[in-house]
C-alpha cells in the first residue's frame, strides 16, 4: 500500500514539474513575442482610427473578420497580399497600403501570429480566396515578411502574377516560375544583409526589376520608428512610400498612361522620375539608340547606387593613380551591369563607348573622383503615350539666371520588363554635358591661338610678366576693361600652392587644363564674363565644365595688367601666353 502511495505521489511530482516546464516555456514564448515589438506610430494610428471610411481618393479601408486590413480602390487593376516584417505591428504598413491603393492596387495586409510571418507562411491562400473579385494577385513583404512571401511564391507560382520584395531576398529559386519580381531597397539601409542579398540574387528571374531608393532606409517602408542598427535616411518616409508605390504600380500594370497626349499628372510623374539620381544621367547625352548613351554621364554621380569606396579600394586606387583629392565614386562591374539591365535592358558590354574610369582589377571595380556634379533639373512640358508601350516627352531644363542656353530634349522611355526603361534622348536645343565628351580634335577656333591645351602648349608655357604691382592682392584694375574680348587667348597659372592651370579661351569655347579636377584641356566648354558691378563686385570669369546648369568654375577677376590678369579674392595670377 505504501509503495502504491509513493508511486502515485511520484507521478504527481513528475506531472507538476512538466507543467511548470510547459508554463515556463509558454511564458518564455509569450515574453519573446511581446517584447521588442516595433509599434505602429502616429500616421498609422491615425489611419487606423478611420477604418471603415472612404477617403477622398475613393479608397475604402476596412478590417475583415480575420483581422486583415484591406485598402480597396474603386477599380482595382491587381491585388497584393502583404506580409509585415518581423516583430513589427502590421498596422505600421497601412500608410504604404494606402499609397498602393491610390494607384489601383487592392491591398490585403495580413495579421501574423506573434508578428512573425514565419508562423503563418501560407496566410496568402485564405487572403486571396476571401476576395474572389480580384483576378490578378501579387504577394509581397518587408524584410523577413518578404523572405516568407518569396517562399510562398516559389510553392504557389500558379496562383500569382508576381512578387514584391522590400529590403528582402529569396532563399528559394524563382527562376522558371514565370513570376514578375521586383526588389526594392534604400541606399541607407543598414539592416538588410547585403552579403546575403548578393548571394541569393541568382534566385531571382533574369528579368527581375531592382529599384534602389536613393537616401531610403530599412525602417521607412512602414511607420514604426527607426529600427535598431538602421542607417540615417536622407529622404522622408512619405517620399520613400511614394517611390515604392510608384515602382510597384508599374510592375502590376496599374501605372500606365492612356494613349495620346499625357495628362498634367503624368507629366509631373515623369518630371519627378527624371529628377531621381538614378535616372537623371540618361538625359545628359544625345543618343538615338540606348547603346550609344554616355556611361560617363549616367554614372557621374553614382546613379543612386551605393558608390562610396571602401578603404581597401581607396588604397588600391592611390597606389596606381595617386592621392584622392576630392569625392570619389566606386562601382563594381556587377553593380553597373545590373543597373543597366534594369534601366535599359542592355548589359555593360553592349554599350558602344566604355566607361572611361580607372579600373581596379583586384576589386573588379571602376573608380574615379569628381569635385562637382553633372545633375541637371528638367521639367516635362508635354508628352505622348503610344500603343507599343513607349512614351516620348519634351523635357526642358529649368531656367538659369546666369547660365548659357536652355536645354531641350526629346526623351523616349518604354514599359519593358515592367519598369520605365530609357530608349533614346535627342537634343533639340542647348548643350548637354555629354556633348562635351568629344575627341581631342577641336572645332575651328577662328582668330587667335586659343584651342585645345596640347602637349606643345604645356611645354611652352611661361610666367614672365612683371606682376609686382599686384603681388599683395590689394589693388583693383579698371573693371570696364575686363570683357570676353579682352580675356580671349591662352592663360597660364603656375603651380604656386597647388595644381597648375591653363585656360584657352576663344570667342566660342573655353578649354581648361586643371589636373587637380581631372580636366585635361581637350574638351570645349561654354564660358562667359559676368558683370557684377551693380552689386559692387568685380567681374566673374565662368566656365561651364558641368554643363548648362551645373556649377561653373569661376575666377573673380580684379583687373587686367600688361600680360596678366589677377584675382584678389582667390590670390591667383594668370599669365598671357
XYZ file of C-alpha atoms in Angstrom:
577
model
C 0.000 0.000 0.000
C 2.809 2.366 0.931
C 4.530 1.590 -2.388
C 1.392 2.486 -4.327
C 1.089 5.785 -2.466
C 4.752 6.513 -3.174
C 4.345 5.814 -6.921
C 1.210 7.960 -7.059
C 2.930 10.819 -5.288
C 5.956 10.499 -7.586
C 3.638 10.654 -10.633
C 2.087 13.861 -9.331
C 5.525 15.349 -8.753
C 6.581 14.498 -12.315
C 3.369 15.957 -13.719
C 3.827 19.097 -11.627
C 7.394 19.523 -12.885
C 6.296 19.026 -16.508
C 3.505 21.525 -16.037
C 5.957 24.018 -14.571
C 8.314 23.500 -17.532
C 5.485 23.946 -20.028
C 4.282 27.078 -18.256
C 7.802 28.475 -18.207
C 8.246 27.675 -21.891
C 4.899 29.230 -22.735
C 5.807 32.237 -20.656
C 9.129 32.495 -22.455
C 7.456 32.323 -25.837
C 4.882 34.892 -24.735
C 7.661 37.123 -23.416
C 9.635 36.812 -26.672
C 6.663 37.507 -28.889
C 5.596 40.538 -26.907
C 8.900 42.254 -26.203
C 10.994 44.192 -28.665
C 7.975 44.712 -30.931
C 8.055 47.824 -33.098
C 4.748 49.603 -32.583
C 2.802 51.466 -35.239
C 3.421 55.215 -34.989
C 1.240 58.307 -35.336
C 0.419 58.175 -39.052
C -0.545 54.505 -38.997
C -2.534 55.024 -35.793
C -4.380 57.944 -37.363
C -5.306 55.816 -40.362
C -6.494 53.014 -38.084
C -8.909 55.409 -36.418
C -10.557 55.962 -39.809
C -11.144 52.272 -40.565
C -14.359 51.780 -42.499
C -14.376 55.235 -44.034
C -13.927 56.209 -47.666
C -11.042 58.546 -48.460
C -11.306 61.475 -50.836
C -9.465 59.469 -53.495
C -12.206 56.788 -53.377
C -10.174 54.297 -51.365
C -12.018 52.279 -48.721
C -10.054 50.821 -45.808
C -11.675 48.058 -43.749
C -10.750 45.277 -41.337
C -12.223 41.876 -42.139
C -13.247 39.087 -39.790
C -9.737 37.565 -39.816
C -8.137 40.827 -38.703
C -6.731 41.575 -42.158
C -6.577 45.249 -43.156
C -7.903 45.843 -46.664
C -7.250 49.011 -48.707
C -9.547 48.834 -51.720
C -9.568 51.259 -54.667
C -12.727 51.781 -56.682
C -11.489 49.899 -59.770
C -8.514 47.711 -58.820
C -6.037 46.698 -61.507
C -4.468 43.950 -59.376
C -4.268 42.649 -55.810
C -1.411 42.423 -53.330
C -1.217 40.257 -50.207
C 1.407 41.781 -47.929
C 3.440 40.116 -45.140
C 4.819 42.529 -42.476
C 8.388 42.495 -41.188
C 9.409 40.511 -38.104
C 8.358 41.915 -34.723
C 6.607 44.888 -36.410
C 2.925 45.601 -35.788
C 1.156 45.020 -39.073
C -0.774 48.292 -38.758
C 2.543 50.083 -39.362
C 2.311 49.167 -43.063
C -1.111 50.745 -43.573
C 0.372 54.014 -44.967
C 2.126 52.003 -47.712
C -1.083 50.089 -48.451
C -2.938 53.378 -48.904
C -0.260 54.654 -51.279
C -0.596 51.475 -53.331
C -4.400 51.564 -53.276
C -4.212 55.110 -54.576
C -2.514 53.664 -57.660
C -5.132 50.983 -58.284
C -3.796 48.097 -56.164
C -6.224 46.105 -53.955
C -4.155 45.546 -50.796
C -4.628 42.892 -48.117
C -2.372 43.402 -45.098
C -2.105 40.158 -43.115
C -2.048 39.993 -39.304
C 0.640 37.428 -38.438
C 0.665 35.469 -35.134
C 3.312 36.924 -32.849
C 4.133 39.466 -35.574
C 6.190 36.787 -37.327
C 5.328 35.782 -40.906
C 7.244 32.542 -40.468
C 4.416 31.329 -38.164
C 1.784 31.536 -40.938
C 3.650 31.469 -44.222
C 0.584 30.235 -46.157
C -1.693 33.073 -44.995
C -1.903 34.361 -48.568
C -4.065 31.430 -49.672
C -7.049 32.292 -47.485
C -6.497 36.014 -48.095
C -6.843 35.601 -51.852
C -9.784 33.218 -51.512
C -11.601 35.789 -49.373
C -11.649 38.282 -52.265
C -12.547 36.342 -55.428
C -13.363 39.534 -57.326
C -9.661 40.272 -57.736
C -8.386 38.379 -60.764
C -4.624 39.044 -60.663
C -2.697 38.618 -57.430
C 0.801 39.525 -56.283
C 2.400 38.728 -52.947
C 4.929 40.910 -51.171
C 6.552 41.591 -47.865
C 9.120 43.555 -45.922
C 12.347 42.081 -44.526
C 11.547 38.621 -43.048
C 7.997 39.059 -44.347
C 9.453 39.422 -47.846
C 11.514 36.242 -47.451
C 8.388 34.332 -46.366
C 6.403 35.817 -49.249
C 9.123 34.602 -51.631
C 8.918 31.099 -50.143
C 5.149 31.086 -50.637
C 5.552 32.353 -54.215
C 8.009 29.563 -55.044
C 5.454 26.938 -53.965
C 2.322 28.614 -55.361
C 3.509 30.373 -58.523
C 0.381 29.165 -60.328
C -1.766 31.375 -58.069
C 0.296 34.533 -58.551
C 1.364 37.112 -61.106
C 4.433 38.221 -59.211
C 6.364 39.090 -56.074
C 7.357 42.361 -54.357
C 10.434 42.232 -52.099
C 11.065 45.214 -49.821
C 14.547 45.080 -48.269
C 14.413 41.300 -48.625
C 15.764 38.401 -50.673
C 14.547 34.979 -51.732
C 16.260 31.831 -50.471
C 14.061 29.870 -52.892
C 14.884 29.616 -56.606
C 12.256 31.565 -58.565
C 13.770 31.005 -61.996
C 11.367 29.333 -64.391
C 8.292 30.261 -62.330
C 7.144 32.926 -64.785
C 6.671 35.354 -61.880
C 7.213 39.077 -62.265
C 9.591 40.078 -59.478
C 10.606 43.482 -58.129
C 13.190 44.067 -55.404
C 13.269 47.457 -53.661
C 15.729 48.729 -51.058
C 17.239 52.019 -49.871
C 20.869 53.093 -50.121
C 20.916 53.913 -46.387
C 19.577 50.505 -45.320
C 21.941 49.090 -42.686
C 19.630 46.249 -41.578
C 19.431 44.328 -44.856
C 22.292 41.819 -45.046
C 23.948 42.869 -48.312
C 26.157 39.777 -48.499
C 23.108 37.519 -48.331
C 21.260 39.782 -50.761
C 24.036 39.365 -53.325
C 24.402 35.663 -52.553
C 20.737 34.950 -53.319
C 20.385 37.405 -56.217
C 20.698 34.487 -58.651
C 17.437 33.066 -57.242
C 15.506 35.887 -58.897
C 14.465 35.637 -62.550
C 16.867 37.253 -65.005
C 14.322 39.966 -65.851
C 13.610 40.833 -62.200
C 13.465 44.589 -61.633
C 15.675 46.145 -58.941
C 14.661 49.553 -57.605
C 17.231 51.365 -55.457
C 15.837 54.248 -53.424
C 18.480 56.946 -53.075
C 18.530 58.049 -49.436
C 15.980 55.431 -48.349
C 16.378 53.171 -45.302
C 15.038 49.874 -43.931
C 12.541 51.355 -41.476
C 10.735 53.732 -43.850
C 8.745 51.034 -45.638
C 6.498 51.178 -42.569
C 5.585 53.677 -39.867
C 7.131 52.146 -36.731
C 10.019 54.450 -35.858
C 13.655 53.655 -36.582
C 14.779 50.043 -36.414
C 17.885 49.261 -34.371
C 21.038 49.410 -36.488
C 19.406 51.155 -39.453
C 21.183 53.928 -41.376
C 20.372 57.627 -41.409
C 17.905 58.350 -44.261
C 18.251 61.464 -46.415
C 14.636 61.367 -47.656
C 11.478 61.422 -45.564
C 9.152 58.485 -45.020
C 6.416 59.817 -47.289
C 8.825 60.074 -50.233
C 10.060 56.503 -49.730
C 6.490 55.211 -49.605
C 5.540 57.191 -52.702
C 8.512 55.951 -54.725
C 7.860 52.376 -53.667
C 4.209 52.605 -54.654
C 5.125 54.220 -57.979
C 7.549 51.413 -58.807
C 5.246 48.546 -57.871
C 2.240 50.021 -59.658
C 4.284 49.877 -62.874
C 5.155 46.220 -62.209
C 1.492 45.425 -61.639
C 0.409 47.258 -64.786
C -1.637 49.780 -62.823
C 0.580 52.764 -63.559
C 0.244 53.103 -67.322
C -0.864 56.282 -69.122
C -3.727 56.319 -71.591
C -2.774 56.561 -75.251
C -2.343 60.050 -76.654
C -1.287 63.293 -75.011
C -0.160 62.907 -71.404
C -2.140 64.494 -68.608
C -0.619 67.017 -66.231
C -0.453 64.313 -63.579
C 1.662 62.116 -65.826
C 3.935 64.999 -66.789
C 4.511 65.655 -63.079
C 5.208 61.947 -62.582
C 7.910 61.863 -65.270
C 9.397 65.153 -64.065
C 9.893 63.518 -60.665
C 11.135 60.302 -62.280
C 13.789 62.121 -64.311
C 14.793 64.101 -61.221
C 15.848 60.952 -59.366
C 19.595 60.416 -59.164
C 19.246 57.005 -60.790
C 17.578 58.461 -63.899
C 18.887 61.992 -64.382
C 22.093 60.941 -66.140
C 20.143 59.391 -69.036
C 19.046 62.900 -70.097
C 22.584 64.276 -70.248
C 23.850 62.895 -73.553
C 22.437 62.731 -77.070
C 21.650 59.257 -78.415
C 19.231 57.658 -80.859
C 19.968 54.149 -79.551
C 20.367 53.497 -75.846
C 23.622 51.630 -76.551
C 25.143 54.964 -77.629
C 24.311 56.776 -74.375
C 27.224 58.165 -72.378
C 28.087 55.884 -69.454
C 30.185 58.723 -68.052
C 27.086 60.913 -67.710
C 24.852 58.102 -66.441
C 27.227 57.145 -63.603
C 28.916 60.510 -62.984
C 27.292 60.916 -59.549
C 26.914 57.207 -58.793
C 23.419 56.819 -60.335
C 21.838 56.400 -56.913
C 23.868 53.235 -56.248
C 25.951 52.523 -53.160
C 29.108 54.125 -54.565
C 31.218 55.010 -51.524
C 34.619 53.331 -51.913
C 35.835 51.041 -49.162
C 39.218 51.741 -47.572
C 40.805 48.860 -49.489
C 39.574 50.322 -52.791
C 40.984 53.730 -51.874
C 44.381 52.171 -51.156
C 44.347 50.289 -54.469
C 43.434 53.457 -56.340
C 46.053 55.656 -54.691
C 48.764 53.031 -55.245
C 48.310 53.412 -59.012
C 46.700 56.778 -59.646
C 47.903 58.951 -56.778
C 46.192 60.559 -53.818
C 42.442 61.151 -53.908
C 41.896 64.912 -53.967
C 38.093 65.049 -53.761
C 34.931 62.895 -53.524
C 35.215 59.509 -55.204
C 32.698 57.226 -56.916
C 33.323 53.466 -56.918
C 31.127 50.896 -58.665
C 31.617 47.199 -59.284
C 31.038 45.682 -62.704
C 28.127 43.671 -61.326
C 26.525 46.843 -59.910
C 26.857 48.625 -63.236
C 25.642 45.671 -65.274
C 22.585 45.007 -63.065
C 21.681 48.699 -63.096
C 21.919 48.973 -66.889
C 19.858 45.813 -67.406
C 17.126 47.267 -65.195
C 17.164 50.746 -66.726
C 17.842 49.902 -70.370
C 17.543 46.155 -70.966
C 21.180 46.202 -72.133
C 24.288 44.944 -70.379
C 27.520 46.883 -69.895
C 29.273 45.129 -72.781
C 26.521 46.169 -75.205
C 27.298 49.900 -74.932
C 29.411 51.340 -77.716
C 31.597 53.597 -75.555
C 33.239 52.017 -72.492
C 33.179 53.663 -69.090
C 36.406 55.657 -69.166
C 37.238 55.393 -65.449
C 40.287 53.836 -63.802
C 39.623 50.119 -63.391
C 40.930 48.200 -60.366
C 41.047 44.520 -61.401
C 41.900 43.317 -57.882
C 38.480 44.574 -56.718
C 36.682 44.270 -60.085
C 35.874 47.927 -59.544
C 35.609 51.136 -61.559
C 36.599 54.201 -59.543
C 37.017 57.892 -60.245
C 36.982 61.204 -58.412
C 34.854 64.272 -59.072
C 34.761 67.583 -57.288
C 31.490 68.544 -58.908
C 28.152 67.227 -60.180
C 26.522 66.902 -63.588
C 22.991 66.926 -62.145
C 20.579 68.956 -64.283
C 16.932 69.607 -63.410
C 14.365 69.068 -66.165
C 10.636 69.742 -66.432
C 8.472 67.605 -68.732
C 6.354 70.130 -70.652
C 4.492 67.716 -72.935
C 4.409 64.085 -73.926
C 2.551 61.330 -75.749
C 1.906 57.656 -74.976
C 1.896 55.137 -77.831
C 0.356 51.692 -78.297
C 3.750 49.939 -78.232
C 4.230 50.994 -74.608
C 6.624 53.845 -75.335
C 6.224 57.405 -74.092
C 8.006 60.377 -75.663
C 8.414 63.560 -73.627
C 9.640 67.086 -74.314
C 11.970 67.871 -71.427
C 13.231 71.385 -70.766
C 15.986 72.294 -68.320
C 14.906 74.622 -65.568
C 15.917 78.210 -66.324
C 19.212 79.550 -65.021
C 19.728 83.247 -64.426
C 23.408 83.282 -65.351
C 23.912 80.083 -67.325
C 24.075 79.547 -71.078
C 21.331 78.408 -73.384
C 18.476 76.337 -72.004
C 18.464 72.620 -72.898
C 15.523 70.994 -74.681
C 15.417 67.206 -75.152
C 13.028 64.679 -76.669
C 13.234 61.668 -74.345
C 11.638 58.290 -75.063
C 11.033 55.639 -72.397
C 9.265 52.312 -72.610
C 7.476 49.912 -70.272
C 9.745 46.915 -70.664
C 10.399 44.302 -68.013
C 7.794 46.205 -66.005
C 9.856 49.341 -65.385
C 10.290 52.553 -67.364
C 13.394 51.902 -69.446
C 15.254 54.529 -71.466
C 15.165 54.181 -75.249
C 16.542 57.443 -76.708
C 17.318 61.050 -75.872
C 17.665 63.591 -78.685
C 18.924 67.091 -78.008
C 16.835 69.769 -79.735
C 18.460 72.841 -78.195
C 21.361 73.778 -75.924
C 24.476 71.850 -74.946
C 24.328 68.672 -72.886
C 27.208 67.635 -70.604
C 27.621 64.583 -72.814
C 28.131 66.816 -75.862
C 31.433 67.853 -74.325
C 32.835 64.312 -74.397
C 34.349 64.929 -77.807
C 37.535 63.709 -79.355
C 40.683 65.750 -78.930
C 40.113 67.259 -82.364
C 38.796 70.799 -81.844
C 36.286 72.880 -83.699
C 37.535 75.710 -85.881
C 38.510 78.431 -83.439
C 38.900 81.463 -85.703
C 41.301 84.300 -84.884
C 43.835 83.829 -82.114
C 45.816 80.921 -80.767
C 43.157 79.557 -78.420
C 42.311 75.871 -78.819
C 42.843 72.563 -77.007
C 45.678 72.549 -74.481
C 48.139 70.220 -76.203
C 51.499 68.912 -75.021
C 53.101 71.569 -77.218
C 51.162 74.302 -75.388
C 52.107 72.883 -71.989
C 55.744 72.646 -73.000
C 55.872 76.324 -73.932
C 54.078 77.974 -71.009
C 55.855 80.780 -69.209
C 55.269 83.261 -66.393
C 57.492 86.196 -67.365
C 55.289 89.283 -66.938
C 56.101 91.740 -64.134
C 53.315 91.320 -61.566
C 54.980 93.015 -58.620
C 52.375 95.795 -58.619
C 49.614 93.350 -57.632
C 51.638 90.905 -55.541
C 49.808 91.930 -52.366
C 46.380 91.215 -53.957
C 45.055 94.523 -52.614
C 44.720 96.560 -55.835
C 41.859 96.801 -58.311
C 42.029 97.373 -62.026
C 39.557 99.013 -64.394
C 36.600 96.631 -64.457
C 35.398 98.069 -67.771
C 38.496 96.560 -69.417
C 37.557 93.069 -68.255
C 35.428 91.526 -71.015
C 35.050 88.396 -73.085
C 37.128 90.005 -75.838
C 39.986 91.044 -73.554
C 40.202 87.595 -71.984
C 40.372 85.669 -75.259
C 43.694 83.894 -75.547
C 45.790 81.390 -73.588
C 46.481 81.992 -69.890
C 48.784 80.137 -67.506
C 48.802 79.954 -63.712
C 51.981 78.382 -62.268
C 51.636 75.735 -59.515
C 52.461 78.134 -56.667
C 50.394 76.409 -53.978
C 48.525 73.726 -55.898
C 47.964 72.410 -59.408
C 48.969 74.444 -62.430
C 46.119 75.703 -64.618
C 45.948 76.607 -68.307
C 42.892 78.396 -69.743
C 42.464 78.565 -73.509
C 39.635 80.992 -74.297
C 38.262 81.632 -77.782
C 35.229 83.669 -78.793
C 33.122 80.492 -78.766
C 34.657 77.979 -76.385
C 36.961 77.510 -73.398
C 39.449 74.696 -72.822
C 40.661 74.025 -69.300
C 43.805 72.168 -68.221
C 43.368 71.624 -64.474
C 44.828 68.230 -63.383
C 43.514 68.537 -59.813
C 39.971 68.468 -61.236
C 40.765 65.867 -63.924
C 40.325 68.431 -66.704
C 42.818 67.627 -69.462
C 42.331 70.641 -71.738
C 40.887 68.724 -74.688
C 37.161 69.367 -74.269
C 35.368 72.608 -75.236
C 33.071 74.338 -72.745
C 30.769 77.331 -72.770
C 32.048 80.366 -70.898
C 31.127 83.950 -70.073
C 32.240 87.052 -68.209
C 29.545 88.117 -65.750
C 29.211 91.827 -64.976
C 28.595 92.127 -61.221
C 29.259 95.856 -60.862
C 25.644 96.569 -59.883
C 26.383 94.713 -56.653
C 29.752 96.426 -56.178
C 31.613 93.259 -57.203
C 34.325 92.613 -59.782
C 33.589 90.635 -62.979
C 33.453 86.836 -62.790
C 35.015 84.564 -65.416
C 32.753 81.479 -65.511
C 33.479 78.262 -67.401
C 30.651 75.704 -67.505
C 32.590 72.457 -67.182
C 29.489 70.752 -65.693
C 27.092 71.630 -68.488
C 24.477 74.315 -68.814
C 23.082 74.303 -65.296
C 25.860 72.794 -63.219
C 28.036 74.951 -61.008
C 30.738 76.663 -63.143
C 34.427 77.046 -62.490
C 34.748 80.716 -61.528
C 37.565 83.226 -61.156
C 36.806 86.698 -59.801
C 38.942 88.983 -61.941
C 40.190 92.075 -60.099
C 41.922 93.538 -63.150
C 43.948 93.015 -66.322
C 47.564 94.150 -66.489
C 50.279 94.034 -69.146
C 50.351 90.323 -69.961
C 48.396 89.028 -66.963
C 45.133 89.171 -65.006
C 44.783 88.753 -61.263
C 42.156 87.649 -58.745
C 42.333 89.272 -55.301
C 39.791 87.011 -53.577
C 41.491 83.818 -54.759
C 45.031 85.296 -54.738
C 45.818 83.931 -58.181
C 47.641 85.411 -61.181
C 47.275 84.152 -64.768
C 49.950 84.992 -67.382
C 49.067 85.581 -71.034
C 50.884 83.215 -73.415
